Coordinates of C-alpha atoms and ligand atoms in Angstrom, one line a residue:
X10 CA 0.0 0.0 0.0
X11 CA 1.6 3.2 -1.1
X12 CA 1.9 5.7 2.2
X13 CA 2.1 9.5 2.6
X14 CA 5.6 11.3 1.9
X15 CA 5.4 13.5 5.0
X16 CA 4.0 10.8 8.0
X17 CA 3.7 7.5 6.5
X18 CA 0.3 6.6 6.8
X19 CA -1.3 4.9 4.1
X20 CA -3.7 6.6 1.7
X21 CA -7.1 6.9 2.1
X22 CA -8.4 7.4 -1.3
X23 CA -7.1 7.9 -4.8
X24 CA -7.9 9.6 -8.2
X25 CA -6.6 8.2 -11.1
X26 CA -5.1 10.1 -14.2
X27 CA -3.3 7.2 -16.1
X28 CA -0.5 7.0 -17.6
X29 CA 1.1 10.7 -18.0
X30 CA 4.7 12.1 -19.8
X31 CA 6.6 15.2 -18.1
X32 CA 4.2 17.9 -18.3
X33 CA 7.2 20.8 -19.1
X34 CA 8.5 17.8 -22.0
X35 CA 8.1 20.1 -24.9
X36 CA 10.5 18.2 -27.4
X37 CA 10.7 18.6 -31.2
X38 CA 8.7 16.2 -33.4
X39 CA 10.5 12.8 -33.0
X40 CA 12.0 13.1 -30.1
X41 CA 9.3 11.9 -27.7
X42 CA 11.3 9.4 -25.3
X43 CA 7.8 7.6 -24.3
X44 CA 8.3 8.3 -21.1
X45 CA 4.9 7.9 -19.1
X46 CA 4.7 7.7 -15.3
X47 CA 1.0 6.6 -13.9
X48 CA -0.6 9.9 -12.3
X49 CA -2.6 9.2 -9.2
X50 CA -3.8 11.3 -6.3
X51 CA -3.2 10.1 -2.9
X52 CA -5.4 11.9 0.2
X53 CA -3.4 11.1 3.7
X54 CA -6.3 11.0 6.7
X55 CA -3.5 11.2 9.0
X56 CA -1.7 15.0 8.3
X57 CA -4.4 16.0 5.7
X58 CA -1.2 16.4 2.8
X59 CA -3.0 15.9 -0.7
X60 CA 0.0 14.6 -2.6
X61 CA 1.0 12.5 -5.7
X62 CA 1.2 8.9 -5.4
X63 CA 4.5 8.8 -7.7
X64 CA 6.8 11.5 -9.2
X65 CA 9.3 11.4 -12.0
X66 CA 12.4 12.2 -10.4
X67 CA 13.3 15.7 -10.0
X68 CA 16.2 15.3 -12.8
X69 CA 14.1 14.4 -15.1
X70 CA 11.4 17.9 -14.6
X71 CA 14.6 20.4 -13.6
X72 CA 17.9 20.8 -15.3
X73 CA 19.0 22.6 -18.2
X74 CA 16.6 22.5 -20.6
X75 CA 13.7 23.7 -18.1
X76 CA 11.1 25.5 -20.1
X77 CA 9.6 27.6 -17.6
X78 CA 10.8 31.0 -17.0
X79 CA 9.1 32.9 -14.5
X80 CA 9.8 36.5 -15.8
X81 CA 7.2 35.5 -18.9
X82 CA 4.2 37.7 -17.4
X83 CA 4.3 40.9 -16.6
X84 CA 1.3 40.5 -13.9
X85 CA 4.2 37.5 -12.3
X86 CA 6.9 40.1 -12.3
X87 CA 4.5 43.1 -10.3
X88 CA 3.4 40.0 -7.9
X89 CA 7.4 39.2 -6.9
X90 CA 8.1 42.7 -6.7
X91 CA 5.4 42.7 -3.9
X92 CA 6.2 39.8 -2.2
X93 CA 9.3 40.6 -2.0
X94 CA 8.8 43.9 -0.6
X95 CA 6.2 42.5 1.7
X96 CA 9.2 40.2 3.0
X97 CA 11.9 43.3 2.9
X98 CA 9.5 45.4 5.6
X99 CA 9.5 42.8 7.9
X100 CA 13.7 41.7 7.8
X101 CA 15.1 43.0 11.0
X102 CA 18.4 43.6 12.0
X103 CA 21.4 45.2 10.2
X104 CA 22.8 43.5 7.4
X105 CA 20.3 41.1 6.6
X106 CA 20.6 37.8 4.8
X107 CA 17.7 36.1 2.6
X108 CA 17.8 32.8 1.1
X109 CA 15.5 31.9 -2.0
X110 CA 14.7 28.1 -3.2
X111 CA 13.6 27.6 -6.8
X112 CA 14.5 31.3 -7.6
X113 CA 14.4 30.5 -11.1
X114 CA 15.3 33.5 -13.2
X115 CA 15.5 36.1 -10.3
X116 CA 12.1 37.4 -10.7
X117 CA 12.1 38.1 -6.6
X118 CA 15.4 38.3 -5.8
X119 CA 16.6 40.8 -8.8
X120 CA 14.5 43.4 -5.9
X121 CA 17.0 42.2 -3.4
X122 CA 20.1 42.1 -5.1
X123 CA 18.7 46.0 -6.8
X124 CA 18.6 47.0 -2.8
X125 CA 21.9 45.5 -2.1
X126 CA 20.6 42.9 0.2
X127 CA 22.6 40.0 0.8
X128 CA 20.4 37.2 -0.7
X129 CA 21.5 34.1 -2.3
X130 CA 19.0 32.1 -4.8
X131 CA 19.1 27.6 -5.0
X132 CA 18.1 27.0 -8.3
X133 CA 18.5 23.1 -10.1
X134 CA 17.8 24.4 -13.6
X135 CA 21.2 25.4 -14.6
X136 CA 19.3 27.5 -17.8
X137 CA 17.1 29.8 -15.9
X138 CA 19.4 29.7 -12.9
X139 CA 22.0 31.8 -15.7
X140 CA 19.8 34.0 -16.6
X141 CA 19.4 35.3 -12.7
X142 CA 22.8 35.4 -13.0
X143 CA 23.0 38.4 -15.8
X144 CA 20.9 40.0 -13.5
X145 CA 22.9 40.3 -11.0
X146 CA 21.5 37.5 -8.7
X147 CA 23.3 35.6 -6.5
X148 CA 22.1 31.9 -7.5
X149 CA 23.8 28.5 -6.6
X150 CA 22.7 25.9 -9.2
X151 CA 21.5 22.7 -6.7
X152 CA 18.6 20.8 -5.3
X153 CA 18.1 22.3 -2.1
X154 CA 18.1 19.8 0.7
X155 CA 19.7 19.5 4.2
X156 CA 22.5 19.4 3.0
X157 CA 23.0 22.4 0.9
X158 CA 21.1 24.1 4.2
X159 CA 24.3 23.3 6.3
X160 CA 26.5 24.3 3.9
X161 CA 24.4 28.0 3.5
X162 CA 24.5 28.4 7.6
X163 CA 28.6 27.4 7.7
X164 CA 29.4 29.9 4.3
X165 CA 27.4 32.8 5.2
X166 CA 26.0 32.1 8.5
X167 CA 22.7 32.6 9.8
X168 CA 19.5 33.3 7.5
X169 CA 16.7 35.3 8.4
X170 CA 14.3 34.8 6.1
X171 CA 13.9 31.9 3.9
X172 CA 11.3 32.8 1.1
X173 CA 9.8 30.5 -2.0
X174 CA 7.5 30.3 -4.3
X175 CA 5.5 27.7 -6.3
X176 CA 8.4 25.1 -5.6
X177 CA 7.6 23.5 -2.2
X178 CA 5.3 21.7 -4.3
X179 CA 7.2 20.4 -6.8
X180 CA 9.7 18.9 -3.4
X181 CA 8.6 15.2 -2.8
X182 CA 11.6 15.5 0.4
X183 CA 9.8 18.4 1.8
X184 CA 10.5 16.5 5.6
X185 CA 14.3 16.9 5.0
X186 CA 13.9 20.4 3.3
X187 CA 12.5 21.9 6.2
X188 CA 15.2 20.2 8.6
X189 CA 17.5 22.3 5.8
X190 CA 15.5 25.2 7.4
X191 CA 16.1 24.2 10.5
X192 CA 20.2 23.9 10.3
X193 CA 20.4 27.7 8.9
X194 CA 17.7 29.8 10.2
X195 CA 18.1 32.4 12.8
X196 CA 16.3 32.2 15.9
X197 CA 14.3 34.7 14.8
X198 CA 14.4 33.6 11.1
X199 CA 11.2 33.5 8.8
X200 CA 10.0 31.0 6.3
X201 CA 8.0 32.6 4.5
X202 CA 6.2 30.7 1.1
X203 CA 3.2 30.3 -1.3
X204 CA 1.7 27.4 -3.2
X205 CA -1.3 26.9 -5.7
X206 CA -4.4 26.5 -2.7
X207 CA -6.0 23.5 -2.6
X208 CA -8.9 25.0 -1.2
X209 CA -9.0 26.6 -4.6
X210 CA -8.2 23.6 -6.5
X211 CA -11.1 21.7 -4.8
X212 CA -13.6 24.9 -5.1
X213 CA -12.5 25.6 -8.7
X214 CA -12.2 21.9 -9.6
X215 CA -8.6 23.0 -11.2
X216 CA -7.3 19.6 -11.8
X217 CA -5.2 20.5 -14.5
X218 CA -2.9 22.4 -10.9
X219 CA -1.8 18.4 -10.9
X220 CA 0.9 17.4 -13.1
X221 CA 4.2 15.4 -12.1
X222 CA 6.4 18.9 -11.1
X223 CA 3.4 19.5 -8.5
X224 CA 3.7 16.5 -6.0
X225 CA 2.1 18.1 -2.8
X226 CA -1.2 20.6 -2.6
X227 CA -1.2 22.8 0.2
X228 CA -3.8 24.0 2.8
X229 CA -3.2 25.7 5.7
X230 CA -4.3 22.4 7.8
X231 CA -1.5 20.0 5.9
X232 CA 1.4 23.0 5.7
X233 CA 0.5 23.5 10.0
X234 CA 1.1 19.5 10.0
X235 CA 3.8 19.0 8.2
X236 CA 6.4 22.3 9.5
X237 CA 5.1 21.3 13.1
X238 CA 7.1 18.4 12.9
X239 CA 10.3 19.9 12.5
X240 CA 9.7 22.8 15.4
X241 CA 7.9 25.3 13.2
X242 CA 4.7 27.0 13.6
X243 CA 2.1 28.3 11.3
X244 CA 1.9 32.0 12.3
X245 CA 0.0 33.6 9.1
X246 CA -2.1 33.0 5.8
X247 CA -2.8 35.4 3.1
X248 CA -4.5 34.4 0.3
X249 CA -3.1 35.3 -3.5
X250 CA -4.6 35.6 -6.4
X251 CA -2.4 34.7 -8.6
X252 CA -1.8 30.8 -10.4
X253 CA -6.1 30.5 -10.2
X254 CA -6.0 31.1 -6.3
X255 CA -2.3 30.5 -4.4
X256 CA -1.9 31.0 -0.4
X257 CA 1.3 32.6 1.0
X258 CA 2.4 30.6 4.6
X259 CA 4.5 32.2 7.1
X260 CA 6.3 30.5 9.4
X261 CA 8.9 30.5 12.5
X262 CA 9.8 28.4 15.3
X263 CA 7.4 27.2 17.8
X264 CA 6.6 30.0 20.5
X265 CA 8.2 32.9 18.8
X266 CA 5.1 34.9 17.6
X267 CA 1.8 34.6 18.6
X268 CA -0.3 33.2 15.2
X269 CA -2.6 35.7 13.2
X270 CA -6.2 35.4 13.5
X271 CA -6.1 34.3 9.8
X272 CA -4.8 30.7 10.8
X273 CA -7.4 29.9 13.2
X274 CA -10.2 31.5 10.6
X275 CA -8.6 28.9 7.8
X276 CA -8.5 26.1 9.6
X277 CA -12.6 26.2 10.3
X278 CA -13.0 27.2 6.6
X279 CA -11.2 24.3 5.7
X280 CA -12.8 22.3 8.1
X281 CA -16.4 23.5 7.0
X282 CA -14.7 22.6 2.9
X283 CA -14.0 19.2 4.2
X284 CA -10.5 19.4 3.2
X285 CA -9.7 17.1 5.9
X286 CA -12.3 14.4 4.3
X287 CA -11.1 11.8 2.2
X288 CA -15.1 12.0 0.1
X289 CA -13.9 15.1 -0.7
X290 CA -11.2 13.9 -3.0
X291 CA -13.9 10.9 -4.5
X292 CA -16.5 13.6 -5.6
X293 CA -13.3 16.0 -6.8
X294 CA -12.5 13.0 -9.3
X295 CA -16.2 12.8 -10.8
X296 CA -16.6 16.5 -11.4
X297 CA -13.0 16.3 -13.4
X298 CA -14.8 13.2 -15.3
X299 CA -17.7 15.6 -15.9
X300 CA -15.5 18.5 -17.2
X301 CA -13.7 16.0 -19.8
X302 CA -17.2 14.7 -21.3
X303 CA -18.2 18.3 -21.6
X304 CA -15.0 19.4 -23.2
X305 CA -15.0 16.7 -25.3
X306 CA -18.4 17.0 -26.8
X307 CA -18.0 20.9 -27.3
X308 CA -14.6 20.2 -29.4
X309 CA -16.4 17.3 -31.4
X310 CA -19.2 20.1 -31.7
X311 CA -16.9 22.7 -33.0
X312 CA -15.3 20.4 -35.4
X313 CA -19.0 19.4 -36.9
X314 CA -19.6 23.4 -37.6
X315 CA -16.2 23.4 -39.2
X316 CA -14.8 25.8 -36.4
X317 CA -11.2 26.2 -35.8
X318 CA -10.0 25.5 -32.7
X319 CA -6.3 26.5 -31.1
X320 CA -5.0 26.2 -27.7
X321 CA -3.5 29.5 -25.9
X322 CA -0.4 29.1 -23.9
X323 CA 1.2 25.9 -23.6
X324 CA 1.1 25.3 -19.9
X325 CA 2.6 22.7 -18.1
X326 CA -1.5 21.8 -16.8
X327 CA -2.5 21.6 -20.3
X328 CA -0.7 18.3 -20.7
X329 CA -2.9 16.8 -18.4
X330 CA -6.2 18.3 -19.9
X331 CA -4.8 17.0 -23.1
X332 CA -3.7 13.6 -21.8
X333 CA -6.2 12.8 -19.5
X334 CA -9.0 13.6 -21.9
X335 CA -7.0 12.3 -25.2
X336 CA -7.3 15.5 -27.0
X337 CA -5.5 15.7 -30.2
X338 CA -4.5 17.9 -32.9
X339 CA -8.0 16.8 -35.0
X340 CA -9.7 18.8 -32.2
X341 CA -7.6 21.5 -31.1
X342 CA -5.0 22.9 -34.2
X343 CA -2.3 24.0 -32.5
X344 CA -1.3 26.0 -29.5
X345 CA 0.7 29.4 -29.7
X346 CA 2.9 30.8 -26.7
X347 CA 5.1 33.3 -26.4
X348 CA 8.1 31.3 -24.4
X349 CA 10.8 31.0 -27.4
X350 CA 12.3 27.0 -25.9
X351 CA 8.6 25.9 -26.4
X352 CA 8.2 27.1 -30.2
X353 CA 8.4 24.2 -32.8
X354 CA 8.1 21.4 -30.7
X355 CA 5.1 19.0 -30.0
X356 CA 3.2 19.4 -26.1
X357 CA 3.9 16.9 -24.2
X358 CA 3.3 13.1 -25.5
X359 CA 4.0 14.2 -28.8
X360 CA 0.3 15.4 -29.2
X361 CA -0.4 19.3 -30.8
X362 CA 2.3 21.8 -32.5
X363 CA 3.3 24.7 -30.4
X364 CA 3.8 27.2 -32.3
X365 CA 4.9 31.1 -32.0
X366 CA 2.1 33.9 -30.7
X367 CA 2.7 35.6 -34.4
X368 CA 0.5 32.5 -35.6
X369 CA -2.4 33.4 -33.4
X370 CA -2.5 36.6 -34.8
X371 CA -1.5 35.8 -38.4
X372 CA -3.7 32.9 -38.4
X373 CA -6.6 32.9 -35.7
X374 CA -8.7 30.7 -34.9
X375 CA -12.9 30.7 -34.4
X376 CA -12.4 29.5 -30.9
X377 CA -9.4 29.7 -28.2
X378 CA -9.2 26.8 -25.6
X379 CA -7.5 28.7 -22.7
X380 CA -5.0 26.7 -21.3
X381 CA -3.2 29.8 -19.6
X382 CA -6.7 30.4 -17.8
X383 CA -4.5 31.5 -14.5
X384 CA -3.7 34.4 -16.8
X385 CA -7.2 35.0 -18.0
X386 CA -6.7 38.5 -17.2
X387 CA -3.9 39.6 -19.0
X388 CA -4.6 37.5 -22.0
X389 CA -8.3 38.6 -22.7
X390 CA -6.7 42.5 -22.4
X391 CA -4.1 41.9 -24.6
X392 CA -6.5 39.9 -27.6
X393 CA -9.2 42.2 -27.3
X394 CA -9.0 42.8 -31.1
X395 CA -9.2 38.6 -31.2
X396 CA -12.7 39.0 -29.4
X397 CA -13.7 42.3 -31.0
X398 CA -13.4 40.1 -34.5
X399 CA -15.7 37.6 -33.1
X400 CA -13.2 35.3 -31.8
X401 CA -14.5 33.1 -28.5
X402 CA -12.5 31.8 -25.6
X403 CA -13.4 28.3 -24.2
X404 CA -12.8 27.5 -20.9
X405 CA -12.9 24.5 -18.8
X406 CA -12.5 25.7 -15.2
X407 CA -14.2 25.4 -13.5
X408 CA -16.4 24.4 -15.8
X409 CA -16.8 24.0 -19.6
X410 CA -17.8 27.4 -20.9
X411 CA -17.2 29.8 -23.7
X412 CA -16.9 33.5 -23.5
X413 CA -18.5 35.9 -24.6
Ligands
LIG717 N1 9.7 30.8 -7.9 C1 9.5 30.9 -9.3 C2 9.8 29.6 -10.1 C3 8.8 28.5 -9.8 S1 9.1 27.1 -10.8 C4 8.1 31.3 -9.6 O1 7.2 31.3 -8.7 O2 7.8 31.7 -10.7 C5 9.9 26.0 -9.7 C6 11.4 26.3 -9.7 O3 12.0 25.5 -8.6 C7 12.1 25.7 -11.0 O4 12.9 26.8 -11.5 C8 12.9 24.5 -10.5 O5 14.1 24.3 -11.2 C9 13.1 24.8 -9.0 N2 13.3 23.7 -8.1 C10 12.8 22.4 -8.2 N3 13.2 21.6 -7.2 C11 14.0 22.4 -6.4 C12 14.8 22.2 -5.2 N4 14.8 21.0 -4.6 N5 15.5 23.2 -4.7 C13 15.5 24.5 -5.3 N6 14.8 24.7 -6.5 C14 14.1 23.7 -7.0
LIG718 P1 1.9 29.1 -16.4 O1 0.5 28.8 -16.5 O2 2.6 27.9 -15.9 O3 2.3 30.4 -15.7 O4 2.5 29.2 -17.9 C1 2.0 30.1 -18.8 C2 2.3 29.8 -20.2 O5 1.5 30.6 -21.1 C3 3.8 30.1 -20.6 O6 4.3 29.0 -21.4 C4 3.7 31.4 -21.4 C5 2.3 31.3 -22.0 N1 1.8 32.7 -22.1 C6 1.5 33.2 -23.4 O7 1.7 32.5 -24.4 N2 1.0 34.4 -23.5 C7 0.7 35.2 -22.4 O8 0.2 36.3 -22.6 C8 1.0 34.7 -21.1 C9 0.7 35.5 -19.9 C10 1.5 33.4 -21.0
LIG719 ZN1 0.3 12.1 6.1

């Protein structure tokens, strides 16, 4: 019986995907290696972690060919710039020292190394991590893990705050992470991180949030679990709205700082959600069954009329939309983004043609299936000619709908 990563109890329940490639595998036509690992949900009753039953290793999702680079939206840039001004206010003492994981291209700590703070980014993917670099990060291309944690504390000595974003939950080792924490933290030191919400995930039915990179989904009742293990308490929640609905988690070691109101407030929310209910996760699975009938039938539909259909942005969750619900290029043309690594090659599985934005406006389609739906904002500003012209956006979260 497979068992949870962070207290070893076995799984109550499970949702099964199938068999899935690397969701971020956008390879050039031929060069699909195959590669499939079986995607299943796992709920633990114990600590409440919603997590995935198996990963791919972490070597194959993050090294130097990583096709994600963070500084792509300009609504992701403003967000870091906050967050990490949010995190600056609070640093205490003189000469401060701030540790990122998964700092990517230096989208939050560019602010720090701007205000001359001493900061030093843990980035795996040697491509992205370069391109902090000629920025003027500070970045240290590993896995971060207990290890590289002692190493931090004995080179530069303590660390005050620790900050992250959307990587926790691509960490299956999270347990030994946070003992990292532990080794090179301050006294006072903060961790202070945000995730995708599974309270969103669940209330949205977002199930396309679960691909191989993302092996743990946060609430405030598993993230209190798991840190309290290790000595560290929960002292603050503010929800984001960014990535469809994201929580930022702030934490220190137990009996420093009194906890916010907003901890106890998410806990009952949670509680009244049923987050802590393994049903939960049953009826979850049916409604993403529902969704993939619906889509399904609209495309088919679409293709009776003689409508064009394209994809827009080729997100690392549309490889499971596409692979869970077998979509393929007879239904949905192509799919343009703007991320150069990702142009000319096939999405995941070897399934539909990215292709460059320029197509998209060259060549437009009747209908856009919006696979960057986290980004729903910026997009439908930007392509308001696209819907001026009559052009329609379908949309599958959290149901199947088009617009306008
Ligand atoms: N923080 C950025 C990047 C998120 S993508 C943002 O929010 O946009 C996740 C990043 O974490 C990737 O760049 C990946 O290479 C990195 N990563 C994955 N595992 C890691 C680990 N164990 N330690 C540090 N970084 C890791
Ligand atoms: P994300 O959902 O993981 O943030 O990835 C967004 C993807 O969508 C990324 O590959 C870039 C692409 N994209 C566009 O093509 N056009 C846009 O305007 C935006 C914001 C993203
Ligand atoms: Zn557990």
């Amino acid at each position: 019986m497979p068992h949870c990563k962070i207290c070893k109890t076995d799984f109550a329940s499970f949702i099964d995907f199938g068999p899935m490639p690397i969701a971020n595998a956008f390879l050039p036509s031929g060069e699909d290696d195959g590669y499939r690992f079986s995607m299943q949900v796992g709920f633990c009753p114990e600590c409440y972690m919603v997590q995935l039953v198996e990963q791919p290793e972490p070597e194959r999702m993050f090294h130097e060919n990583y096709a994600y680079f963070s500084s792509i939206s300009t609504v992701m840039q403003d967000h870091f710039e906050q967050f990490g001004s949010d995190v600056r206010g609070k640093l205490q003492g003189k000469d401060p020292f701030v540790v990122e994981v998964g700092s990517n291209d230096g989208i939050m700590l560019r602010h720090f190394a701007d205000a001359g703070i001493r900061h030093l980014g843990i980035e795996p993917s040697s491509n992205v991590a370069e391109a902090a670099r000629q920025r003027g990060v500070n970045t240290l291309c590993a896995f971060f893990d207990q290890d590289v944690g002692r190493r931090i504390r004995k080179e530069y000595g303590p660390v005050d705050a620790v900050i992250a974003a959307n990587v926790f939950c691509h960490i299956p080792t999270m347990p030994a992470v946070i003992e990292g924490f532990a080794e090179m933290l301050s006294d006072e030191g903060v961790v202070v991180f945000e995730d995708p919400y599974l309270g969103d995930i669940v209330n949205k039915t977002s199930f396309d949030q679960i691909y191989d990179e993302h092996v743990f989904y946060y609430s405030v009742l598993s993230v209190s679990e798991m840190f309290s293990r290790h000595g560290f308490e929960l002292v603050d929640v503010e929800p984001q709205d960014v990535h469809g609905g994201s929580m930022r988690y702030t934490l220190v070691r137990k009996g420093c700082r009194q906890p916010s109101s907003a901890v106890a407030r998410y806990r009952k929310l949670e509680r009244d959600l049923k987050l802590d209910v393994s049903a939960t996760y049953g009826s979850f699975g049916s409604k993403v069954e529902a969704i993939g009938r619906d889509l399904t039938a609209q495309l088919t539909k679409f293709k009776a009329e003689g409508k064009r259909v394209a994809g827009y942005g080729a997100t690392s969750k549309s490889t499971t939309v596409i692979h869970s619900f077998g979509l393929t290029p007879d239904l949905v043309e192509y799919i343009s983004d703007t991320t150069p690594s990702k142009h000319d090659t096939l999405s995941p599985g070897g399934r539909i043609p990215v292709v460059p934005y320029e197509r998209f406006q060259a060549d437009p389609p009747d209908v856009a299936l919006l696979f960057a739906w986290n980004h729903a904002k910026e997009i439908m500003a930007k392509e308001e000619a696209f819907t001026r012209a009559g052009g329609q956006w379908l949309l599958y979260v959290p149901e199947v709908r088009l617009l306008p």
